[in-house]
């Protein structure tokens, strides 16, 4: 290309410009950074107490700093609790494996899913407290009353005491597995479904089958999802607290002690704050150490599932399985679903008996059917608790969304310097796995000192703060997984931020829905935050349920009725939005 | 829609919205309500609500805060939203919290009380609490039909009781249903024996500044007596494992609902459970804990909940205490059953009337629940745990194991004493 003027011939050298056209550093606008301010403020609700706890853990009674407080770990009870917590992590990892295999089975046996899906979602929707109560009902030691005991007595003439020493572990692990397996299977299944057909065809054409196919195709493709699933389950396992409280009868609770409970007992017994803080720090260290393995996928900017931009040609879908395979799938699916939904049936059937009959006979008995247990539950302050829970969950969800969306946008596309982005992400990962014991004690004191103990708004804010890290991580992944071309276009022009936001809104609804639905359900079902942080009087549903369950089997009817009422909202919510939630969690959304 | 009905509709809607707002304000904690912290749950909580409902219209909202076993933390928070009234099940704590407590209104402070309460609630001439609910913890509920079947009578002495157990288990009936899932049931058992065998030791432990039960030979002797009963093979319904997973209502259902045992040590407040789960409502009997040896007084261990006012208090809170202290206020709970009021002997069921009369009878060996006065030594990490281990070591396994188990229990207790 040339230019001629006044007898002068100029020629533009046809070389690409490399390097900066203007010397110096680019000026970044400071505006977007303000988007992170609310998140910083909300997170300091947790960060400040965490710092206080850490300082307390390292400050010895004489005022100097050191590891003196960690001598508490030499305590036999504390060591035992640590061992149990680690065992729970093992349970979580085993559950991930089982869930993966089940997902693989349902992938290979289509037809299974149609029945299995709702059966798997319902346990995930109900709170840990409810599933614990249900399994305690099922394993009740009286043969007239406990399902498993009745079956064993019928078959063998006698039955082990399932809630007794040693055997209570079975009940605990069943309840935990029942709650979480559906989540694991659904996520893995979504991941498997998102594997592009051409890839699996190629692999199949090359004759790679069995183990080799698993290692060459499914495992690497599912790595990001495995990260999310492992992270969620490990956090859930280390946070096991209410499950032990409700399932294990008093005398065995020491055997079942986990670190979180040990901390709580030490705190309520008025132990030295330094020592309890040290317990909290140890608990946190365990979670963090194990979770780091799980979040390796999250660290990558493009951890999310590949997004299929072009709709696949329907004629090229996976070949339809034979009729025999489909029929087997249906039968197996139906039976598994029936078995899986049984605890929910036990709960509802128990609730439909009068308190007397529910305490005396099993859920299968036909005497004393009616709604009197619901009346009894209503008399125990259930309705007020319901209102209270609606308020807390709604406020927490609203606050969370308002703060998490701009923060996630800032982290994903706000032009943060790389190092800062990394710091922020690491901070959120750390916060996401921080157990409530790390901040409960100082926060409780602070809320009390501010005269806000028992305030529902304060509790809702704590919930929002606790939910923020996970929400930001999820939303950032959704934002970051946008097809680069789309975002590159949006980034051009003066109105780039609003354009990006508009794109984001359109494209990432599933992630938003997932965050909203999960936060609402989590807060709705929460026990531990309400139990440890709120002062007396906020009385969300779970605390009422907990109060009723203190005299367990004679209150079975009332407890079951309260549990049913408490579970309706999250169950309906999650059943309605499950597909969207799974898509949001795996970020396999369509642009 | 006609104008009238529209107006009616709008009026109704406005009322609803207003009601909703005031309800929400209440839930958000915007109105200053009187907050009562209680340790009750389930049926007892419902009964307390019926007491509150029976007070008639009040000028202020009342919020009941069920704290369960955490009730002793009710004083801890310094906030303005701490409970205004605490129904304290451990009156022993009153002495430790005098600075956090308001004295009772004058007109209520001088009211007559059983002598027992005064030493717990009155300090330096000031009254810091009022008994609301009294518990008789030396009651044994049993099924008369099995006693008749085997030909035994309710025991008049501790040794009779052991014989009754033997006769029952020889006839193939498990005599005792034990709610070892609730630690306080175990401590109640021991307290009755200690109070029956050595009232002076009991008193000394209850009033000591730093109680050391493991150093008292009488305490060890009481443990041995307890061990004799629990270790006899065939005594415990369902064996030790089953006992460990049983809470106190479960133990009652075992006796009266499933009819797998003959008797259960349970307080007066077990009455509603007994009646609502009994398979045969006419087959319910009650005896009180027998004297340990001939010529000594029968032990009566007393528990209860006292009303205290955390400082600073409000006029509304005082007003509510005054209303709750009125003798007629607790009538709805008495009607439900399982409630004894201090000094009152009328209006109860026949069984509870007997217990109430024993509480006021002269010459009884009356003492307040020891474990509730020992602080941490008496609760879940102290005596509860030690006695649970004790039961696991000896239960149903024969009396030759008892001496070793007693030694072990005393060692464990010594560790807790620190």
Tab-separated table of N, CA and C in Angstrom, chain A residues 222-364:
chain	number	residue	atom	x	y	z
A	222	UNK	N	-14.590	-35.190	32.621
A	222	UNK	CA	-15.382	-34.875	33.804
A	222	UNK	C	-14.545	-34.240	34.901
A	223	UNK	N	-13.273	-33.997	34.615
A	223	UNK	CA	-12.431	-33.476	35.682
A	223	UNK	C	-12.963	-32.210	36.332
A	224	UNK	N	-13.414	-31.232	35.542
A	224	UNK	CA	-13.929	-30.018	36.196
A	224	UNK	C	-15.093	-30.324	37.127
A	225	UNK	N	-16.010	-31.171	36.657
A	225	UNK	CA	-17.178	-31.481	37.486
A	225	UNK	C	-16.762	-32.265	38.716
A	226	UNK	N	-15.806	-33.178	38.541
A	226	UNK	CA	-15.314	-33.912	39.698
A	226	UNK	C	-14.800	-32.934	40.747
A	227	UNK	N	-14.158	-31.863	40.265
A	227	UNK	CA	-13.666	-30.849	41.198
A	227	UNK	C	-14.794	-30.252	42.022
A	228	UNK	N	-15.852	-29.817	41.350
A	228	UNK	CA	-16.980	-29.194	42.059
A	228	UNK	C	-17.614	-30.185	43.024
A	229	UNK	N	-17.847	-31.398	42.533
A	229	UNK	CA	-18.538	-32.397	43.360
A	229	UNK	C	-17.705	-32.727	44.594
A	230	UNK	N	-16.410	-32.968	44.369
A	230	UNK	CA	-15.561	-33.314	45.509
A	230	UNK	C	-15.534	-32.186	46.521
A	231	UNK	N	-15.410	-30.977	46.008
A	231	UNK	CA	-15.374	-29.814	46.898
A	231	UNK	C	-16.633	-29.753	47.765
A	232	UNK	N	-17.795	-29.845	47.108
A	232	UNK	CA	-19.047	-29.753	47.854
A	232	UNK	C	-19.132	-30.852	48.907
A	233	UNK	N	-18.800	-32.067	48.514
A	233	UNK	CA	-18.983	-33.182	49.439
A	233	UNK	C	-17.988	-33.148	50.587
A	234	UNK	N	-16.756	-32.763	50.279
A	234	UNK	CA	-15.768	-32.699	51.359
A	234	UNK	C	-16.179	-31.637	52.372
A	235	UNK	N	-16.637	-30.506	51.863
A	235	UNK	CA	-17.092	-29.464	52.789
A	235	UNK	C	-18.248	-30.000	53.625
A	236	UNK	N	-19.192	-30.663	52.967
A	236	UNK	CA	-20.339	-31.209	53.697
A	236	UNK	C	-19.878	-32.217	54.740
A	237	UNK	N	-18.891	-33.044	54.380
A	237	UNK	CA	-18.454	-34.094	55.297
A	237	UNK	C	-17.766	-33.507	56.519
A	238	UNK	N	-16.918	-32.514	56.286
A	238	UNK	CA	-16.204	-31.950	57.434
A	238	UNK	C	-17.144	-31.121	58.291
A	239	UNK	N	-18.204	-30.623	57.681
A	239	UNK	CA	-19.150	-29.826	58.452
A	239	UNK	C	-20.218	-30.670	59.119
A	240	UNK	N	-20.142	-31.984	59.009
A	240	UNK	CA	-21.137	-32.833	59.667
A	240	UNK	C	-21.240	-32.419	61.124
A	241	UNK	N	-22.438	-32.126	61.548
A	241	UNK	CA	-22.620	-31.578	62.882
A	241	UNK	C	-24.032	-31.920	63.352
A	242	UNK	N	-25.016	-31.336	62.653
A	242	UNK	CA	-26.402	-31.568	63.045
A	242	UNK	C	-26.802	-33.023	62.875
A	243	UNK	N	-26.200	-33.687	61.885
A	243	UNK	CA	-26.534	-35.090	61.639
A	243	UNK	C	-26.212	-35.932	62.871
A	244	UNK	N	-25.015	-35.715	63.426
A	244	UNK	CA	-24.620	-36.469	64.620
A	244	UNK	C	-25.524	-36.102	65.782
A	245	UNK	N	-25.809	-34.803	65.921
A	245	UNK	CA	-26.635	-34.362	67.043
A	245	UNK	C	-28.001	-35.032	67.022
A	246	UNK	N	-28.583	-35.161	65.843
A	246	UNK	CA	-29.960	-35.674	65.820
A	246	UNK	C	-30.012	-37.191	65.750
A	247	UNK	N	-29.024	-37.829	65.135
A	247	UNK	CA	-29.103	-39.284	64.943
A	247	UNK	C	-28.588	-40.048	66.153
A	248	UNK	N	-27.470	-39.624	66.698
A	248	UNK	CA	-26.787	-40.461	67.683
A	248	UNK	C	-27.350	-40.206	69.085
A	249	UNK	N	-27.804	-41.258	69.762
A	249	UNK	CA	-28.300	-41.085	71.127
A	249	UNK	C	-27.187	-40.586	72.047
A	250	UNK	N	-27.574	-39.819	73.056
A	250	UNK	CA	-26.628	-39.146	73.940
A	250	UNK	C	-25.382	-39.928	74.334
A	251	UNK	N	-25.525	-41.132	74.890
A	251	UNK	CA	-24.329	-41.807	75.407
A	251	UNK	C	-23.293	-42.139	74.332
A	252	UNK	N	-23.728	-42.266	73.072
A	252	UNK	CA	-22.771	-42.636	72.022
A	252	UNK	C	-22.183	-41.415	71.327
A	253	UNK	N	-22.665	-40.236	71.712
A	253	UNK	CA	-22.222	-39.056	70.970
A	253	UNK	C	-20.728	-38.815	71.100
A	254	UNK	N	-20.162	-39.278	72.199
A	254	UNK	CA	-18.718	-39.106	72.352
A	254	UNK	C	-17.971	-39.945	71.318
A	255	UNK	N	-18.465	-41.163	71.067
A	255	UNK	CA	-17.819	-42.005	70.051
A	255	UNK	C	-17.941	-41.371	68.676
A	256	UNK	N	-19.083	-40.732	68.436
A	256	UNK	CA	-19.353	-40.188	67.106
A	256	UNK	C	-18.803	-38.787	66.947
A	257	UNK	N	-18.109	-38.304	67.987
A	257	UNK	CA	-17.659	-36.917	67.989
A	257	UNK	C	-16.885	-36.561	66.727
A	258	UNK	N	-17.206	-35.437	66.137
A	258	UNK	CA	-16.398	-34.897	65.048
A	258	UNK	C	-15.848	-33.557	65.528
A	259	UNK	N	-14.893	-33.041	64.784
A	259	UNK	CA	-14.186	-31.851	65.245
A	259	UNK	C	-15.147	-30.679	65.490
A	260	UNK	N	-16.098	-30.539	64.586
A	260	UNK	CA	-17.046	-29.438	64.727
A	260	UNK	C	-17.833	-29.530	66.022
A	261	UNK	N	-18.248	-30.741	66.369
A	261	UNK	CA	-19.012	-30.950	67.602
A	261	UNK	C	-18.123	-30.770	68.816
A	262	UNK	N	-16.903	-31.276	68.702
A	262	UNK	CA	-15.960	-31.155	69.800
A	262	UNK	C	-15.747	-29.686	70.130
A	263	UNK	N	-15.611	-28.893	69.057
A	263	UNK	CA	-15.456	-27.453	69.222
A	263	UNK	C	-16.651	-26.879	69.961
A	264	UNK	N	-17.847	-27.301	69.520
A	264	UNK	CA	-19.066	-26.749	70.097
A	264	UNK	C	-19.174	-27.097	71.576
A	265	UNK	N	-18.854	-28.352	71.902
A	265	UNK	CA	-18.929	-28.753	73.307
A	265	UNK	C	-17.937	-27.972	74.142
A	266	UNK	N	-16.718	-27.806	73.592
A	266	UNK	CA	-15.706	-27.052	74.324
A	266	UNK	C	-16.176	-25.618	74.539
A	267	UNK	N	-16.811	-25.037	73.505
A	267	UNK	CA	-17.270	-23.653	73.620
A	267	UNK	C	-18.391	-23.542	74.635
A	268	UNK	N	-19.359	-24.476	74.553
A	268	UNK	CA	-20.497	-24.313	75.454
A	268	UNK	C	-20.113	-24.695	76.877
A	269	UNK	N	-19.030	-25.470	77.037
A	269	UNK	CA	-18.586	-25.776	78.388
A	269	UNK	C	-17.736	-24.635	78.949
A	270	UNK	N	-17.564	-23.565	78.141
A	270	UNK	CA	-16.829	-22.409	78.616
A	270	UNK	C	-15.330	-22.630	78.703
A	271	UNK	N	-14.784	-23.478	77.816
A	271	UNK	CA	-13.341	-23.681	77.776
A	271	UNK	C	-12.648	-22.377	77.385
A	272	UNK	N	-11.380	-22.331	77.647
A	272	UNK	CA	-10.547	-21.191	77.285
A	272	UNK	C	-10.668	-20.880	75.790
A	273	UNK	N	-10.873	-19.604	75.449
A	273	UNK	CA	-11.123	-19.262	74.044
A	273	UNK	C	-9.946	-19.631	73.153
A	274	UNK	N	-8.725	-19.519	73.672
A	274	UNK	CA	-7.555	-19.855	72.863
A	274	UNK	C	-7.599	-21.295	72.407
A	275	UNK	N	-7.973	-22.171	73.319
A	275	UNK	CA	-7.993	-23.594	72.972
A	275	UNK	C	-9.099	-23.909	71.980
A	276	UNK	N	-10.307	-23.315	72.188
A	276	UNK	CA	-11.378	-23.589	71.229
A	276	UNK	C	-11.030	-22.993	69.873
A	277	UNK	N	-10.370	-21.820	69.888
A	277	UNK	CA	-9.964	-21.226	68.617
A	277	UNK	C	-8.982	-22.146	67.905
A	278	UNK	N	-8.068	-22.753	68.684
A	278	UNK	CA	-7.107	-23.680	68.089
A	278	UNK	C	-7.832	-24.852	67.433
A	279	UNK	N	-8.880	-25.348	68.101
A	279	UNK	CA	-9.682	-26.431	67.512
A	279	UNK	C	-10.271	-26.000	66.178
A	280	UNK	N	-10.810	-24.772	66.162
A	280	UNK	CA	-11.388	-24.253	64.930
A	280	UNK	C	-10.360	-24.180	63.822
A	281	UNK	N	-9.156	-23.730	64.161
A	281	UNK	CA	-8.100	-23.590	63.151
A	281	UNK	C	-7.713	-24.964	62.595
A	282	UNK	N	-7.625	-25.955	63.481
A	282	UNK	CA	-7.292	-27.303	63.012
A	282	UNK	C	-8.371	-27.816	62.062
A	283	UNK	N	-9.616	-27.606	62.456
A	283	UNK	CA	-10.727	-28.022	61.598
A	283	UNK	C	-10.596	-27.383	60.218
A	284	UNK	N	-10.316	-26.092	60.241
A	284	UNK	CA	-10.180	-25.350	58.996
A	284	UNK	C	-9.012	-25.895	58.164
A	285	UNK	N	-7.895	-26.188	58.831
A	285	UNK	CA	-6.723	-26.681	58.105
A	285	UNK	C	-7.052	-27.987	57.384
A	286	UNK	N	-7.803	-28.842	58.058
A	286	UNK	CA	-8.169	-30.111	57.419
A	286	UNK	C	-9.009	-29.857	56.173
A	287	UNK	N	-10.044	-29.016	56.336
A	287	UNK	CA	-10.908	-28.741	55.186
A	287	UNK	C	-10.104	-28.161	54.047
A	288	UNK	N	-9.278	-27.177	54.382
A	288	UNK	CA	-8.539	-26.482	53.333
A	288	UNK	C	-7.619	-27.456	52.612
A	289	UNK	N	-6.917	-28.295	53.391
A	289	UNK	CA	-5.972	-29.217	52.776
A	289	UNK	C	-6.672	-30.150	51.800
A	290	UNK	N	-7.795	-30.707	52.241
A	290	UNK	CA	-8.475	-31.658	51.366
A	290	UNK	C	-9.134	-30.937	50.193
A	291	UNK	N	-9.663	-29.757	50.462
A	291	UNK	CA	-10.400	-29.060	49.411
A	291	UNK	C	-9.486	-28.592	48.288
A	292	UNK	N	-8.247	-28.288	48.613
A	292	UNK	CA	-7.317	-27.804	47.587
A	292	UNK	C	-7.244	-28.792	46.429
A	293	UNK	N	-7.262	-30.085	46.784
A	293	UNK	CA	-7.236	-31.094	45.725
A	293	UNK	C	-8.487	-30.956	44.860
A	294	UNK	N	-9.602	-30.710	45.531
A	294	UNK	CA	-10.857	-30.639	44.808
A	294	UNK	C	-10.977	-29.404	43.929
A	295	UNK	N	-10.352	-28.323	44.333
A	295	UNK	CA	-10.573	-27.074	43.591
A	295	UNK	C	-9.532	-26.866	42.505
A	296	UNK	N	-8.657	-27.829	42.288
A	296	UNK	CA	-7.651	-27.603	41.249
A	296	UNK	C	-8.306	-27.278	39.917
A	297	UNK	N	-9.450	-27.896	39.699
A	297	UNK	CA	-10.186	-27.595	38.482
A	297	UNK	C	-10.686	-26.163	38.449
A	298	UNK	N	-11.085	-25.681	39.642
A	298	UNK	CA	-11.655	-24.335	39.720
A	298	UNK	C	-10.632	-23.259	39.407
A	299	UNK	N	-9.364	-23.538	39.680
A	299	UNK	CA	-8.325	-22.543	39.505
A	299	UNK	C	-8.206	-22.112	38.044
A	300	UNK	N	-8.415	-23.102	37.170
A	300	UNK	CA	-8.257	-22.786	35.756
A	300	UNK	C	-9.367	-21.862	35.302
A	301	UNK	N	-9.039	-20.974	34.419
A	301	UNK	CA	-10.029	-20.019	33.981
A	301	UNK	C	-11.132	-20.723	33.197
A	302	UNK	N	-10.754	-21.699	32.427
A	302	UNK	CA	-11.754	-22.399	31.621
A	302	UNK	C	-11.999	-23.783	32.203
A	303	UNK	N	-12.482	-23.808	33.434
A	303	UNK	CA	-12.691	-25.122	34.024
A	303	UNK	C	-14.018	-25.718	33.607
A	304	UNK	N	-14.872	-24.866	33.049
A	304	UNK	CA	-16.244	-25.303	32.851
A	304	UNK	C	-16.362	-26.272	31.677
A	305	UNK	N	-17.504	-26.882	31.627
A	305	UNK	CA	-17.765	-27.828	30.540
A	305	UNK	C	-17.754	-27.088	29.211
A	306	UNK	N	-17.359	-27.773	28.126
A	306	UNK	CA	-17.410	-27.133	26.813
A	306	UNK	C	-18.850	-26.772	26.471
A	307	UNK	N	-18.990	-25.622	25.884
A	307	UNK	CA	-20.330	-25.178	25.521
A	307	UNK	C	-20.558	-25.523	24.059
A	308	UNK	N	-21.658	-26.189	23.792
A	308	UNK	CA	-21.915	-26.509	22.397
A	308	UNK	C	-22.636	-25.333	21.763
A	309	UNK	N	-21.933	-24.658	20.843
A	309	UNK	CA	-22.498	-23.468	20.219
A	309	UNK	C	-23.428	-23.873	19.083
A	310	UNK	N	-22.985	-24.853	18.350
A	310	UNK	CA	-23.800	-25.314	17.226
A	310	UNK	C	-24.654	-26.484	17.689
A	311	UNK	N	-25.915	-26.400	17.382
A	311	UNK	CA	-26.795	-27.507	17.764
A	311	UNK	C	-26.393	-28.762	17.003
A	312	UNK	N	-26.203	-29.860	17.689
A	312	UNK	CA	-25.806	-31.066	16.969
A	312	UNK	C	-26.943	-31.574	16.081
A	313	UNK	N	-26.560	-32.166	14.986
A	313	UNK	CA	-27.536	-32.746	14.077
A	313	UNK	C	-28.219	-33.925	14.769
A	314	UNK	N	-29.546	-33.874	14.933
A	314	UNK	CA	-30.225	-34.921	15.701
A	314	UNK	C	-29.980	-36.324	15.140
A	315	UNK	N	-29.749	-36.403	13.820
A	315	UNK	CA	-29.558	-37.748	13.254
A	315	UNK	C	-28.217	-38.342	13.672
A	316	UNK	N	-27.358	-37.488	14.206
A	316	UNK	CA	-26.040	-37.980	14.604
A	316	UNK	C	-25.959	-38.276	16.107
A	317	UNK	N	-27.125	-38.257	16.791
A	317	UNK	CA	-27.104	-38.527	18.241
A	317	UNK	C	-26.612	-39.924	18.504
A	318	UNK	N	-26.427	-40.176	19.788
A	318	UNK	CA	-26.013	-41.533	20.150
A	318	UNK	C	-27.048	-42.518	19.639
A	319	UNK	N	-26.606	-43.677	19.199
A	319	UNK	CA	-27.576	-44.631	18.688
A	319	UNK	C	-28.547	-45.037	19.799
A	320	UNK	N	-29.807	-45.194	19.440
A	320	UNK	CA	-30.814	-45.579	20.421
A	320	UNK	C	-30.511	-46.990	20.909
A	321	UNK	N	-30.527	-47.186	22.218
A	321	UNK	CA	-30.222	-48.542	22.701
A	321	UNK	C	-31.343	-49.507	22.338
A	322	UNK	N	-31.018	-50.747	22.406
A	322	UNK	CA	-32.006	-51.768	22.038
A	322	UNK	C	-33.163	-51.760	23.036
A	323	UNK	N	-34.242	-52.385	22.643
A	323	UNK	CA	-35.426	-52.370	23.480
A	323	UNK	C	-35.172	-53.066	24.810
A	324	UNK	N	-34.391	-54.143	24.719
A	324	UNK	CA	-34.117	-54.924	25.920
A	324	UNK	C	-33.386	-54.045	26.959
A	325	UNK	N	-32.388	-53.302	26.445
A	325	UNK	CA	-31.616	-52.432	27.338
A	325	UNK	C	-32.526	-51.375	27.951
A	326	UNK	N	-33.408	-50.815	27.117
A	326	UNK	CA	-34.291	-49.773	27.638
A	326	UNK	C	-35.220	-50.325	28.707
A	327	UNK	N	-35.738	-51.529	28.416
A	327	UNK	CA	-36.677	-52.120	29.364
A	327	UNK	C	-35.971	-52.426	30.682
A	328	UNK	N	-34.763	-52.993	30.602
A	328	UNK	CA	-33.994	-53.243	31.825
A	328	UNK	C	-33.809	-51.946	32.583
A	329	UNK	N	-33.489	-50.894	31.823
A	329	UNK	CA	-33.283	-49.584	32.446
A	329	UNK	C	-34.508	-49.136	33.216
A	330	UNK	N	-35.661	-49.302	32.609
A	330	UNK	CA	-36.892	-48.878	33.283
A	330	UNK	C	-37.115	-49.659	34.558
A	331	UNK	N	-36.973	-50.974	34.458
A	331	UNK	CA	-37.253	-51.811	35.633
A	331	UNK	C	-36.287	-51.467	36.754
A	332	UNK	N	-34.984	-51.440	36.408
A	332	UNK	CA	-33.983	-51.126	37.433
A	332	UNK	C	-34.246	-49.736	38.004
A	333	UNK	N	-34.504	-48.791	37.116
A	333	UNK	CA	-34.754	-47.422	37.552
A	333	UNK	C	-35.933	-47.336	38.490
A	334	UNK	N	-36.997	-48.040	38.161
A	334	UNK	CA	-38.198	-48.004	38.978
A	334	UNK	C	-37.915	-48.567	40.370
A	335	UNK	N	-37.222	-49.717	40.388
A	335	UNK	CA	-36.955	-50.356	41.676
A	335	UNK	C	-36.027	-49.500	42.542
A	336	UNK	N	-34.971	-49.002	41.900
A	336	UNK	CA	-34.025	-48.179	42.659
A	336	UNK	C	-34.730	-46.934	43.198
A	337	UNK	N	-35.565	-46.318	42.349
A	337	UNK	CA	-36.266	-45.114	42.793
A	337	UNK	C	-37.174	-45.420	43.968
A	338	UNK	N	-37.852	-46.550	43.888
A	338	UNK	CA	-38.774	-46.938	44.953
A	338	UNK	C	-38.019	-47.068	46.258
A	339	UNK	N	-36.867	-47.745	46.182
A	339	UNK	CA	-36.044	-47.944	47.369
A	339	UNK	C	-35.529	-46.597	47.871
A	340	UNK	N	-35.133	-45.761	46.921
A	340	UNK	CA	-34.502	-44.502	47.294
A	340	UNK	C	-35.481	-43.529	47.925
A	341	UNK	N	-36.739	-43.613	47.497
A	341	UNK	CA	-37.725	-42.654	47.978
A	341	UNK	C	-38.348	-43.127	49.300
A	342	UNK	N	-38.035	-44.379	49.677
A	342	UNK	CA	-38.657	-44.972	50.865
A	342	UNK	C	-38.541	-44.104	52.128
A	343	UNK	N	-37.350	-43.558	52.427
A	343	UNK	CA	-37.278	-42.716	53.623
A	343	UNK	C	-38.288	-41.569	53.599
A	344	UNK	N	-38.473	-40.965	52.423
A	344	UNK	CA	-39.453	-39.875	52.338
A	344	UNK	C	-40.852	-40.409	52.616
A	345	UNK	N	-41.126	-41.610	52.116
A	345	UNK	CA	-42.432	-42.220	52.362
A	345	UNK	C	-42.616	-42.471	53.857
A	346	UNK	N	-41.553	-42.995	54.502
A	346	UNK	CA	-41.613	-43.242	55.943
A	346	UNK	C	-41.949	-41.954	56.680
A	347	UNK	N	-41.287	-40.883	56.284
A	347	UNK	CA	-41.486	-39.600	56.958
A	347	UNK	C	-42.930	-39.125	56.809
A	348	UNK	N	-43.415	-39.127	55.576
A	348	UNK	CA	-44.776	-38.631	55.335
A	348	UNK	C	-45.795	-39.527	56.029
A	349	UNK	N	-45.589	-40.841	55.927
A	349	UNK	CA	-46.548	-41.762	56.548
A	349	UNK	C	-46.553	-41.593	58.062
A	350	UNK	N	-45.377	-41.395	58.656
A	350	UNK	CA	-45.323	-41.180	60.107
A	350	UNK	C	-46.066	-39.907	60.474
A	351	UNK	N	-45.881	-38.868	59.664
A	351	UNK	CA	-46.533	-37.591	59.955
A	351	UNK	C	-48.056	-37.713	59.880
A	352	UNK	N	-48.527	-38.676	59.105
A	352	UNK	CA	-49.977	-38.821	58.931
A	352	UNK	C	-50.611	-39.655	60.042
A	353	UNK	N	-49.811	-40.082	61.029
A	353	UNK	CA	-50.371	-40.780	62.182
A	353	UNK	C	-50.513	-39.810	63.349
A	354	UNK	N	-51.391	-40.153	64.273
A	354	UNK	CA	-51.523	-39.326	65.463
A	354	UNK	C	-50.238	-39.452	66.273
A	355	UNK	N	-49.905	-38.442	67.101
A	355	UNK	CA	-48.661	-38.527	67.875
A	355	UNK	C	-48.568	-39.830	68.672
A	356	UNK	N	-49.681	-40.267	69.239
A	356	UNK	CA	-49.647	-41.504	70.036
A	356	UNK	C	-49.292	-42.703	69.171
A	357	UNK	N	-49.983	-42.844	68.043
A	357	UNK	CA	-49.726	-44.010	67.196
A	357	UNK	C	-48.335	-43.938	66.565
A	358	UNK	N	-47.902	-42.731	66.232
A	358	UNK	CA	-46.576	-42.588	65.639
A	358	UNK	C	-45.499	-42.975	66.640
A	359	UNK	N	-45.780	-42.744	67.930
A	359	UNK	CA	-44.808	-43.109	68.954
A	359	UNK	C	-44.826	-44.585	69.276
A	360	UNK	N	-45.977	-45.210	69.076
A	360	UNK	CA	-46.120	-46.618	69.465
A	360	UNK	C	-45.880	-47.571	68.310
A	361	UNK	N	-46.399	-47.223	67.126
A	361	UNK	CA	-46.376	-48.160	66.004
A	361	UNK	C	-45.570	-47.590	64.847
A	362	UNK	N	-45.322	-48.447	63.876
A	362	UNK	CA	-44.559	-48.022	62.711
A	362	UNK	C	-45.415	-47.271	61.712
A	363	UNK	N	-44.775	-46.761	60.686
A	363	UNK	CA	-45.470	-45.952	59.690
A	363	UNK	C	-46.443	-46.781	58.876
A	364	UNK	N	-46.266	-48.116	58.881
A	364	UNK	CA	-47.120	-48.982	58.075
A	364	UNK	C	-48.446	-49.280	58.763
